[in-house]
Coordinates of C-alpha atoms and ligand atoms in Angstrom, one line a residue:
M1 CA 122.9 85.7 112.5
R2 CA 122.8 84.5 108.9
T3 CA 125.0 86.2 106.3
I4 CA 123.2 89.2 104.7
D5 CA 124.5 90.4 101.4
E6 CA 121.4 91.9 99.8
I7 CA 118.6 94.2 100.9
I8 CA 115.6 93.8 98.5
I9 CA 112.7 96.3 98.2
H10 CA 109.2 95.3 97.3
C11 CA 105.8 97.0 97.0
S12 CA 102.5 95.4 98.2
A13 CA 101.0 95.9 94.7
T14 CA 98.0 97.5 96.2
P15 CA 96.4 100.9 95.2
P16 CA 97.2 103.9 97.3
N17 CA 93.8 104.2 99.0
M18 CA 94.0 100.7 100.3
Y19 CA 95.0 100.2 104.0
V20 CA 97.6 97.5 104.2
D21 CA 99.7 96.6 107.2
A22 CA 102.0 93.8 108.2
K23 CA 99.2 91.9 109.8
L24 CA 97.2 91.8 106.5
V25 CA 100.3 90.7 104.5
D26 CA 100.8 88.1 107.2
D27 CA 97.3 86.8 106.5
W28 CA 97.8 86.8 102.8
H29 CA 101.1 84.9 103.0
K30 CA 99.6 82.3 105.4
Q31 CA 96.8 81.8 102.9
R32 CA 99.6 80.9 100.4
G33 CA 100.7 78.2 102.9
W34 CA 103.8 80.1 104.1
S35 CA 104.7 80.3 107.8
G36 CA 103.7 84.0 107.7
I37 CA 104.7 87.3 106.3
G38 CA 107.6 86.8 103.9
Y39 CA 109.1 90.3 104.5
H40 CA 111.3 91.4 107.4
F41 CA 109.9 95.0 107.4
F42 CA 106.7 96.6 106.2
I43 CA 106.2 100.3 105.7
K44 CA 102.6 101.5 105.9
R45 CA 101.2 104.5 103.9
D46 CA 101.7 106.7 107.0
G47 CA 105.3 105.8 107.1
Q48 CA 105.1 103.6 110.1
I49 CA 107.7 100.8 110.0
E50 CA 106.4 97.4 111.2
L51 CA 108.4 94.3 112.0
G52 CA 107.7 91.3 109.9
R53 CA 109.6 88.0 109.9
P54 CA 112.5 88.1 112.4
L55 CA 115.8 89.1 110.7
E56 CA 117.6 85.9 111.7
K57 CA 115.0 83.9 109.8
Q58 CA 115.2 83.6 106.0
G59 CA 112.4 85.5 104.3
A60 CA 110.1 84.5 101.4
H61 CA 110.1 87.4 98.9
T62 CA 112.5 86.9 96.1
K63 CA 113.1 83.6 94.3
N64 CA 116.7 82.4 94.6
H65 CA 117.6 85.4 96.8
N66 CA 116.0 84.7 100.2
K67 CA 118.8 82.9 102.0
N68 CA 121.1 85.9 102.4
S69 CA 118.8 88.8 102.1
I70 CA 116.5 91.1 104.0
G71 CA 113.1 91.9 102.4
L72 CA 111.4 95.2 102.8
C73 CA 107.9 96.1 101.5
Y74 CA 106.0 99.3 101.3
A75 CA 102.2 99.6 101.0
G76 CA 101.3 100.8 97.5
G77 CA 103.0 100.5 94.1
V78 CA 100.1 100.3 91.8
D79 CA 97.4 102.8 90.7
K80 CA 93.6 102.2 90.9
D81 CA 93.8 100.1 87.7
M82 CA 96.5 98.0 89.2
S83 CA 99.2 99.3 86.9
P84 CA 102.7 99.9 88.3
E85 CA 103.0 103.4 89.8
D86 CA 105.5 104.9 92.2
N87 CA 103.0 106.3 94.6
R88 CA 105.1 106.2 97.8
T89 CA 104.0 108.9 100.3
S90 CA 106.6 111.4 101.5
A91 CA 106.4 109.6 104.9
Q92 CA 107.2 106.3 103.2
I93 CA 110.1 107.7 101.3
A94 CA 111.6 109.1 104.5
S95 CA 111.0 105.9 106.5
L96 CA 112.5 103.8 103.7
L97 CA 115.6 105.9 103.6
S98 CA 116.0 105.8 107.4
L99 CA 115.5 102.0 107.5
L100 CA 118.0 101.5 104.7
R101 CA 120.6 103.7 106.4
L102 CA 120.2 101.7 109.6
L103 CA 120.4 98.4 107.8
K104 CA 123.5 99.5 105.9
N105 CA 125.1 100.4 109.2
I106 CA 124.5 96.9 110.5
F107 CA 125.2 95.1 107.3
P108 CA 127.7 97.4 105.4
K109 CA 128.5 94.9 102.7
A110 CA 124.8 94.4 101.7
T111 CA 123.8 95.8 98.4
I112 CA 120.4 97.4 97.9
H113 CA 118.1 96.2 95.1
G114 CA 114.5 96.3 93.8
H115 CA 112.7 93.0 93.3
R116 CA 112.7 93.7 89.6
D117 CA 116.5 93.3 89.5
F118 CA 115.8 89.6 90.0
S119 CA 112.4 89.2 88.3
T120 CA 110.4 90.2 85.3
K121 CA 107.9 91.9 87.7
S122 CA 107.8 95.7 87.9
C123 CA 108.0 95.5 91.8
P124 CA 108.7 97.8 93.6
S125 CA 107.6 100.3 90.8
F126 CA 110.7 102.5 91.1
D127 CA 114.4 102.1 90.4
A128 CA 115.6 101.3 93.9
T129 CA 119.1 100.3 92.8
N130 CA 119.7 103.7 91.3
E131 CA 117.9 105.7 94.1
Y132 CA 119.9 104.1 96.9
C133 CA 123.2 103.6 95.1
T134 CA 125.0 106.1 97.3
L135 CA 124.0 104.5 100.6
Ligands
ZN201 ZN1 108.4 92.2 95.1

């Protein structure tokens, strides 16, 4: 297994009424010429956690931070006008918390971040670092 020191959270930057799953993101990322979905986990609007890229493989989600990180993405994150909005469903909030707790058990030294900690983007549309600082 590669060294994991960061867990980085993303949103799909899609409006809340749009159905997005790991397969669709896989298609999008292949269209960009990548080998497939750049995230390791994807959380659908209904809270279902889907597997993306295998954990032992480096992801493609955060510039200069892919080598030693795990990338998580939830469906949503913008409103109908594509402006950043924390519109996570209660099911997504619960799934995200469970997944982060599990990952912190496996990789206790890993710190949790939002994409925006490393980018000028607003992704994932909420303050992940603050929300999960006690995990
Ligand atoms: Zn992102």
